[in-house]
CSV table of C-alpha atoms and ligand atoms in Angstrom, one decimal:
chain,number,residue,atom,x,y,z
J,1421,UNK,CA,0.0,0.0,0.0
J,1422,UNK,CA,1.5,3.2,-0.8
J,1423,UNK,CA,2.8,5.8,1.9
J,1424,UNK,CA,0.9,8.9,2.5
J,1425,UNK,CA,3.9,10.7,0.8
J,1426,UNK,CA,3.8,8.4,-2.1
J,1427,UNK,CA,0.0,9.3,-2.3
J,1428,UNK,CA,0.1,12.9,-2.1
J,1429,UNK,CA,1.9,12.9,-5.6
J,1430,UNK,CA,-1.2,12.3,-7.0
J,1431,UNK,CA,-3.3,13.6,-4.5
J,1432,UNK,CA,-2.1,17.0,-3.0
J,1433,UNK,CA,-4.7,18.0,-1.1
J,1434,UNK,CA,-4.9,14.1,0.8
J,1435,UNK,CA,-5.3,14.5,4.8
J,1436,UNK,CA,-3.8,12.3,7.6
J,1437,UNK,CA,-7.1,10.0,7.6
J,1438,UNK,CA,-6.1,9.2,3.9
J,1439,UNK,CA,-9.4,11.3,3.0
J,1440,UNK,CA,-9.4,13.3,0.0
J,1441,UNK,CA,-12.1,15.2,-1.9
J,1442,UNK,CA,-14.1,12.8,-4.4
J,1443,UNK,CA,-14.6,15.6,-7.3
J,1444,UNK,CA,-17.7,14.1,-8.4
J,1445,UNK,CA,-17.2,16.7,-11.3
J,1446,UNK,CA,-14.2,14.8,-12.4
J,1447,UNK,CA,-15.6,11.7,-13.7
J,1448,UNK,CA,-16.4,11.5,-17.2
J,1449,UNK,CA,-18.7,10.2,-18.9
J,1450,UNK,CA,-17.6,7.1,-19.6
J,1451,UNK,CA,-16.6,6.1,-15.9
J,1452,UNK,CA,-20.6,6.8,-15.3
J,1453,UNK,CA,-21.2,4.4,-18.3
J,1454,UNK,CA,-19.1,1.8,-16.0
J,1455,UNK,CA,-21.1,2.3,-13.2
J,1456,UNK,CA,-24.1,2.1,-14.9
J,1457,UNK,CA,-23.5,-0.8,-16.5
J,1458,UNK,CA,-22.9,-2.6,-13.9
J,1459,UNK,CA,-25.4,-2.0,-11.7
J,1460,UNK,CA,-27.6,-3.0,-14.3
J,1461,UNK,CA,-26.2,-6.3,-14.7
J,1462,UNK,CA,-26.6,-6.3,-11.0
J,1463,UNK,CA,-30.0,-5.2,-10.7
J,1464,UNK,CA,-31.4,-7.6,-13.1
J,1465,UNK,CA,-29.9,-10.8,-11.1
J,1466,UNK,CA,-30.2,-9.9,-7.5
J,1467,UNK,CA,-33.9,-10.3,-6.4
J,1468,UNK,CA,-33.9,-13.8,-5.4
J,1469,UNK,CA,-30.6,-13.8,-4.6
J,1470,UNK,CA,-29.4,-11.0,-2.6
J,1471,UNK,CA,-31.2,-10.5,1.1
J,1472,UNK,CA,-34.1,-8.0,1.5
J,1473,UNK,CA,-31.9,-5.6,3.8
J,1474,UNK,CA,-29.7,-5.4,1.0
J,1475,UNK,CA,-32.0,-4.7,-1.7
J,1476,UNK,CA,-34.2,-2.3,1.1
J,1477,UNK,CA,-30.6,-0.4,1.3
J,1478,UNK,CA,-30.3,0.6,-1.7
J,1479,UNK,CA,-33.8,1.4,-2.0
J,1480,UNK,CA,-33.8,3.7,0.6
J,1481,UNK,CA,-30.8,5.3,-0.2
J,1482,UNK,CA,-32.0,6.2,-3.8
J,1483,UNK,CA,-28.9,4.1,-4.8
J,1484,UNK,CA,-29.7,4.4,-8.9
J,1485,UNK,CA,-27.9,3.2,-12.2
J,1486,UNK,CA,-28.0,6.7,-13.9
J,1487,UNK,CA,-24.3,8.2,-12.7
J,1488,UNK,CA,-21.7,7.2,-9.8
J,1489,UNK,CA,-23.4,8.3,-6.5
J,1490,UNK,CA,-21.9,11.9,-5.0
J,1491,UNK,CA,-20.6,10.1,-1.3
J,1492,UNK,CA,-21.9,13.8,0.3
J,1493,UNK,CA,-25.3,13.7,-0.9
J,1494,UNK,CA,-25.4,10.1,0.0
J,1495,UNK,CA,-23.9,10.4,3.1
J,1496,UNK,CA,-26.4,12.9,3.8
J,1497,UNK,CA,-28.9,10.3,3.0
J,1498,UNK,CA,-27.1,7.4,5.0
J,1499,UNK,CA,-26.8,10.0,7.7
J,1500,UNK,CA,-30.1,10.2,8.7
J,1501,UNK,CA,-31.0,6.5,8.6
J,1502,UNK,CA,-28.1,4.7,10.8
J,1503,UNK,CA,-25.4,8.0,11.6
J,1504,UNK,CA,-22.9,6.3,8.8
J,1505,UNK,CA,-20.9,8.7,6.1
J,1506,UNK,CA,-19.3,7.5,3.6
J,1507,UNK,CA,-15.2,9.3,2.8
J,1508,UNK,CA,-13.3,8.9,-0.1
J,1509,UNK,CA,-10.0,7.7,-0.1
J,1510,UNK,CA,-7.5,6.9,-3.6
J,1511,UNK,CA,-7.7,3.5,-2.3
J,1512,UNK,CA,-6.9,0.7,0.2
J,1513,UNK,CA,-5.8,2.4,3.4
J,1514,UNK,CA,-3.5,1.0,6.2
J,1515,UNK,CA,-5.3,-1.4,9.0
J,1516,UNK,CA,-5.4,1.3,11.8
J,1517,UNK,CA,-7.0,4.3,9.4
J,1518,UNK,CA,-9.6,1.9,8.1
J,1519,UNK,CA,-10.4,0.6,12.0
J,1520,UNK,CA,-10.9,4.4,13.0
J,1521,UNK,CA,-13.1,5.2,10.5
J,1522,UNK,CA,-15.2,1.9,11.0
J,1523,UNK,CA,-15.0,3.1,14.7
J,1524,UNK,CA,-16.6,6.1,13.8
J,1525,UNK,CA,-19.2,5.0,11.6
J,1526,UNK,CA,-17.1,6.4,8.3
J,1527,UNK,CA,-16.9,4.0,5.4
J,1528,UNK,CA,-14.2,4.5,3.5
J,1529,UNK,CA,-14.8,4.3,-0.5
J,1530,UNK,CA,-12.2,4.3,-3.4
J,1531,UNK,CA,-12.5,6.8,-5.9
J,1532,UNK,CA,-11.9,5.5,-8.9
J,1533,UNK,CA,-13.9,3.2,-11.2
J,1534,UNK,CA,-12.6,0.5,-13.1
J,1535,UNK,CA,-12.1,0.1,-16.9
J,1536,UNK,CA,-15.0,-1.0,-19.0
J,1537,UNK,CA,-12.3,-3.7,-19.8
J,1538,UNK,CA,-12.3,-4.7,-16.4
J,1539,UNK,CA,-16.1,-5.3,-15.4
J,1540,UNK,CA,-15.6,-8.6,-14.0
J,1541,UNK,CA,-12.1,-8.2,-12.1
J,1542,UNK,CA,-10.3,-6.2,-10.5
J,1543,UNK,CA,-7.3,-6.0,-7.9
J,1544,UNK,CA,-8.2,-2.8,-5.8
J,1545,UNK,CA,-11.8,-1.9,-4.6
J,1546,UNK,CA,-13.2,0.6,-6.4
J,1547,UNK,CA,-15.7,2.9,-6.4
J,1548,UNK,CA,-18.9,-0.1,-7.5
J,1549,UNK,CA,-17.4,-2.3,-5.3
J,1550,UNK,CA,-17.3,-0.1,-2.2
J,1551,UNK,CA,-20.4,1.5,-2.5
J,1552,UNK,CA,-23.1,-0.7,-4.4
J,1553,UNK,CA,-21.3,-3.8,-2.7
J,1554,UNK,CA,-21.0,-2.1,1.1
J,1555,UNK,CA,-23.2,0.7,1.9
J,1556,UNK,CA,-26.7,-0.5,1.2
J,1557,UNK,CA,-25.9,-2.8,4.0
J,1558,UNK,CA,-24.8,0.2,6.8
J,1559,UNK,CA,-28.6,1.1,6.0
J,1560,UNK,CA,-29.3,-1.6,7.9
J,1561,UNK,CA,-29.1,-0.6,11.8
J,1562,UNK,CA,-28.1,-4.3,13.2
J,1563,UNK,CA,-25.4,-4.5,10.6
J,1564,UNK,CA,-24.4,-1.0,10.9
J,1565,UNK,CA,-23.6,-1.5,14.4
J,1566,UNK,CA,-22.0,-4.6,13.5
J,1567,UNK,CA,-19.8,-2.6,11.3
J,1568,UNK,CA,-18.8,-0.3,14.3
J,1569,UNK,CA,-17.8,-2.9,16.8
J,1570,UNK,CA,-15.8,-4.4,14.0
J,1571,UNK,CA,-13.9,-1.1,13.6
J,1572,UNK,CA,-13.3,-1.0,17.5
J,1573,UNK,CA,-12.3,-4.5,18.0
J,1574,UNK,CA,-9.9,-4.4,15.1
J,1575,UNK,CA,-8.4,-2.0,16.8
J,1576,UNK,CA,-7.8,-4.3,19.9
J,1577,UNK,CA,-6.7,-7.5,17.6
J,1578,UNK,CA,-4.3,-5.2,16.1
J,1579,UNK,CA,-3.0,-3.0,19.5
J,1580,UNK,CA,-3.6,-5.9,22.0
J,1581,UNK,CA,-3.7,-9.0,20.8
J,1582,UNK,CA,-2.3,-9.5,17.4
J,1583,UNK,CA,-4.8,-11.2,16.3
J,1584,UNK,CA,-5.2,-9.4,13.5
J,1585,UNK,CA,-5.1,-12.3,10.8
J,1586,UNK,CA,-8.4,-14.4,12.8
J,1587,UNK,CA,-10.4,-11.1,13.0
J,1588,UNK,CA,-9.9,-10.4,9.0
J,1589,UNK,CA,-11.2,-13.7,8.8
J,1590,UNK,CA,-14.3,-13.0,10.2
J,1591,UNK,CA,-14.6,-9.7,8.2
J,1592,UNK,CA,-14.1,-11.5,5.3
J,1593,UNK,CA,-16.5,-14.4,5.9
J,1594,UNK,CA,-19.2,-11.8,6.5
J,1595,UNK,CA,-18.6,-8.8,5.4
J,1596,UNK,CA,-17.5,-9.4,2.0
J,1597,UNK,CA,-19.0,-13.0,1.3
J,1598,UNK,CA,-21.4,-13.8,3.8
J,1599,UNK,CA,-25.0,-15.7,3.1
J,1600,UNK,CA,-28.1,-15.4,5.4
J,1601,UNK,CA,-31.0,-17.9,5.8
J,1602,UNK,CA,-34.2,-16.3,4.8
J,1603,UNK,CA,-37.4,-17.4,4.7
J,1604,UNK,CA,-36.9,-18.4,0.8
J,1605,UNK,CA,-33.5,-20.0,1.4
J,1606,UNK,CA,-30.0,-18.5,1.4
J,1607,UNK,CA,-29.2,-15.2,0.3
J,1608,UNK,CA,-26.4,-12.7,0.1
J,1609,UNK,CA,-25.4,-10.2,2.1
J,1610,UNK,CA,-21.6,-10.0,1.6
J,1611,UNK,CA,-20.7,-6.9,-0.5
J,1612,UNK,CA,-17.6,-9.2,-2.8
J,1613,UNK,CA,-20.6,-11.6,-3.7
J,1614,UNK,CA,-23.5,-8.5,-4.2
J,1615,UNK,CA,-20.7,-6.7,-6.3
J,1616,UNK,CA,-20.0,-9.6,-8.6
J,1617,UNK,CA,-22.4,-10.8,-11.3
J,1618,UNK,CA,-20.7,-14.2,-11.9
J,1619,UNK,CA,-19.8,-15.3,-8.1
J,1620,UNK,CA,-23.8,-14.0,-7.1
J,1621,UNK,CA,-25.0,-16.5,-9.0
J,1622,UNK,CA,-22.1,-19.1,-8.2
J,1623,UNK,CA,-22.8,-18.4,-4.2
J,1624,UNK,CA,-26.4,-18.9,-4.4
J,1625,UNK,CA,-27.0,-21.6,-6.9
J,1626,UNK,CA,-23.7,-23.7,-8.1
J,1627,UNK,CA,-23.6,-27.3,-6.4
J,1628,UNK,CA,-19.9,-26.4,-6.1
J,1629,UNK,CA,-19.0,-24.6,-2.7
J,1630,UNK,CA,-19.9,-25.9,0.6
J,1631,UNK,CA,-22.6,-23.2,2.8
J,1632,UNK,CA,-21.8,-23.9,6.2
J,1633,UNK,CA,-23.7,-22.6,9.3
J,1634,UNK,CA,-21.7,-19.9,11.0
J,1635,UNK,CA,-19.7,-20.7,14.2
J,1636,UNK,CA,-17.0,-17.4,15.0
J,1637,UNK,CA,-14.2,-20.1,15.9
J,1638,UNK,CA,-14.6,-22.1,13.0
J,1639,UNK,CA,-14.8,-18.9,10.9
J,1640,UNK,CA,-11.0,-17.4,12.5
J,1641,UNK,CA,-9.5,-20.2,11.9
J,1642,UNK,CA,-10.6,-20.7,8.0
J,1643,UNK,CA,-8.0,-18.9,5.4
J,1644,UNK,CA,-9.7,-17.3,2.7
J,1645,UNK,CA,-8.9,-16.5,-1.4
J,1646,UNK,CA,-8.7,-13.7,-2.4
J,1647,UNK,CA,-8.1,-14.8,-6.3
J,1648,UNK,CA,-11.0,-17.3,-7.1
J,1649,UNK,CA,-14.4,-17.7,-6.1
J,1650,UNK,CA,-15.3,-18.6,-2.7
J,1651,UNK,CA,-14.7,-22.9,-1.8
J,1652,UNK,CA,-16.6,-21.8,1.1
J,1653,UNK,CA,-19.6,-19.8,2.5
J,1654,UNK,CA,-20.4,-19.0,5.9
J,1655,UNK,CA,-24.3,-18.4,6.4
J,1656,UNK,CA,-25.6,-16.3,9.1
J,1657,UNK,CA,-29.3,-16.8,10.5
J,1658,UNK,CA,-30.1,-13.7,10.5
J,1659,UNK,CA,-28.5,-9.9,11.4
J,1660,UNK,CA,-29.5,-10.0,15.1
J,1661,UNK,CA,-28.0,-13.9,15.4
J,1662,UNK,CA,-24.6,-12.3,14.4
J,1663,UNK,CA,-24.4,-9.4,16.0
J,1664,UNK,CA,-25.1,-11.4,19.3
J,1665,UNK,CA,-22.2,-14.2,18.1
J,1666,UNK,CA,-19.3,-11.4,17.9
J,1667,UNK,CA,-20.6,-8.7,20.5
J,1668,UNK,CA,-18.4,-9.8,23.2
J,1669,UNK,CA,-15.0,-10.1,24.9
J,1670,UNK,CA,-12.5,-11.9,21.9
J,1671,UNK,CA,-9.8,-12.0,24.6
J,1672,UNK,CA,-10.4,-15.6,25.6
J,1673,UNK,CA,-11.0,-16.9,22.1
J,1674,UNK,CA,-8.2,-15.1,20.8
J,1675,UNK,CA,-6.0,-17.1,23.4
J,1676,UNK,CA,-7.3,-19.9,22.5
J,1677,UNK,CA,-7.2,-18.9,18.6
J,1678,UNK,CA,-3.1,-19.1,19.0
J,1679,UNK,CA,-2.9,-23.4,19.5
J,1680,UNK,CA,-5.4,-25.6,17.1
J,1681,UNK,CA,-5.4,-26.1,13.9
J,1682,UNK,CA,-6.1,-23.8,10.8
J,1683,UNK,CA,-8.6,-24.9,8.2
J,1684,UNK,CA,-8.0,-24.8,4.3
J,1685,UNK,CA,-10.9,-22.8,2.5
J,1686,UNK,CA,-12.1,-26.2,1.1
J,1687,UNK,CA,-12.3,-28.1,4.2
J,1688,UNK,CA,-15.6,-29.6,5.4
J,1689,UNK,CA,-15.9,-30.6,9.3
J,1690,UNK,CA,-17.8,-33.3,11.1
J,1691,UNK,CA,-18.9,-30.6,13.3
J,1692,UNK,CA,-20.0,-28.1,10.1
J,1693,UNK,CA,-23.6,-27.5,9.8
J,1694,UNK,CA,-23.7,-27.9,6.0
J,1695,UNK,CA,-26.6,-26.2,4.2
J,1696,UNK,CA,-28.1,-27.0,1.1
J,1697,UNK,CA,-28.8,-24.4,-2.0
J,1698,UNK,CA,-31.6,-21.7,-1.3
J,1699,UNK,CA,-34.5,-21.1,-3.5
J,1700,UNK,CA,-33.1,-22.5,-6.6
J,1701,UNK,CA,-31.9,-25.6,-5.5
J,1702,UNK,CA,-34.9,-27.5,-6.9
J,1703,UNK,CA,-34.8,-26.4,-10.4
J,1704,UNK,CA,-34.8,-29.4,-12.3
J,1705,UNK,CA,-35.2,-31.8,-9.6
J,1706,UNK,CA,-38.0,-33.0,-8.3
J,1707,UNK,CA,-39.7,-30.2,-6.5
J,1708,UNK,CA,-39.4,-27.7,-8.7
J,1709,UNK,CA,-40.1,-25.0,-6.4
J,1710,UNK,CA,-39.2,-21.6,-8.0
I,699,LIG,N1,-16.2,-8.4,20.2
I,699,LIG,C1,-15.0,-8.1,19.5
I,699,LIG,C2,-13.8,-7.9,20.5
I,699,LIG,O1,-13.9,-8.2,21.7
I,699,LIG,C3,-15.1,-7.0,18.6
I,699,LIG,C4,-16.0,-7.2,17.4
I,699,LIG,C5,-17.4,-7.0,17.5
I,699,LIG,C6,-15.5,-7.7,16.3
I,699,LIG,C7,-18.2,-7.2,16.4
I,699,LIG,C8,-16.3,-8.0,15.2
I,699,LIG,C9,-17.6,-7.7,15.2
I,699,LIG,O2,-12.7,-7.6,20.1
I,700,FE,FE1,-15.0,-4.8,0.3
């Protein structure tokens, strides 16, 4: 990740939070093409697939295909329904500056978009990933609390404990590519899933990765890729189930996070909870119940 120094090259006016100014103005119209684009790949596929407080989020955030969102006038927006705001930054920021803004209800947002050569991958976070995939989500006040606490306790793994590798873990496994049980069957919450058109059809329907029920231990000590589609899925029961799961003291678990074994991202337990495929599982079976 490049030094603040390193970053000011390109971005003079970039402050000690790694904030800098998104000049909305400054995109062109073809990086609003991009954006547009892609959400409407997105927004054709994910009812059905992604969960309702997702799909509420960006609802009630007036989230819309037509140009990339202005983060003020969102953040205006977000403001008033759970207290989040949403900064820009060029991109990734170190562990400590993206902890502190979590702690203070700040999502941090790239501000570029990718090339219209790149819809389908790309290294960095940028600008569709960070705020179609992330922010309907912190309208959602369970998760946007969740979202908090994460900030402050990866500011203990990191300060206290070094234990900064299991809690990414658990960020990842939710945050980015978790699945919740609805009333239909599984859906998708995580914003590396919501953000992708191939991998939110791959999490919800392919016979390929294992869904296994969420357990916070067996989560910290799973390695994740970061190239690939998931092997693995954790799936939640609901927002208030894992709020409850990760809303207390890591110290002990952290402790005992340090011996044990570390799980490949393939690996099935006899103690997993495996689930089977939501809503579309049936097709072409028996029950065809879609
Ligand atoms: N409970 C965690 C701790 O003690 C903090 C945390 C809360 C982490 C919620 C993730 C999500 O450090
Ligand atoms: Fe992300």
């Amino acid at each position: 990740m490049p030094s603040l120094e390193a970053l000011r090259i390109r971005h003079p006016e970039i402050r000690a939070d790694y904030t800098i100014r998104q000049h909305w103005e400054r995109y062109d119209a073809a990086a609003h093409g991009v954006w547009k684009t892609l959400y409407e790949r997105q927004a054709k596929i994910l009812p059905g697939r992604a969960c309702d407080a997702f799909l509420e989020g960006l609802a009630k955030l007036n989230l819309v295909a037509d140009a990339i969102p202005d983060l003020e006038r969102l953040s205006d927006g977000l403001e008033k329904l759970t207290g989040w705001r949403v900064v820009t930054v060029p991109s990734l920021v170190p562990d400590e500056t993206f902890f502190d803004h979590l702690a203070n209800r700040r999502f941090p947002a790239g501000q570029f978009i990718r090339d219209a050569s790149q819809l389908d991958y790309i290294e960095e976070p940028d600008i569709f990933h960070d705020v179609f995939g992330h922010v309907p989500m912190l309208a959602h006040p369970v998760f946007a609390d969740y979202m908090q606490a994460y900030g402050k306790g990866g500011m203990r793994a990191l300060t206290e404990f070094h234990a900064l590798k299991n809690l990414a873990r658990l960020y990842w496994y939710t945050v980015e590519f978790g699945l919740v049980e609805g009333p239909e069957g599984l859906r998708i919450y995580g914003s590396g899933i919501v953000s992708s058109r191939a991998e939110s059809i791959y999490a919800v329907e392919s016979s390929s990765p294992n869904r296994i029920g969420f357990d916070l231990e067996r989560v910290m000590r799973t390695e994740y890729r970061i190239d690939d589609f998931q092997e693995s899925y954790f799936v939640i029961r609901s927002f208030d189930d894992l709020f409850a799961e990760t809303y207390k003291d890591f110290a002990a678990l952290y402790t005992k996070l340090q011996a044990g074994p570390t799980y490949k991202p393939g690996d099935i337990l006899a103690t997993d909870r495996l689930h089977h495929r939501g809503t579309h599982a049936y097709v072409g079976g028996s029950h065809a119940a879609v």
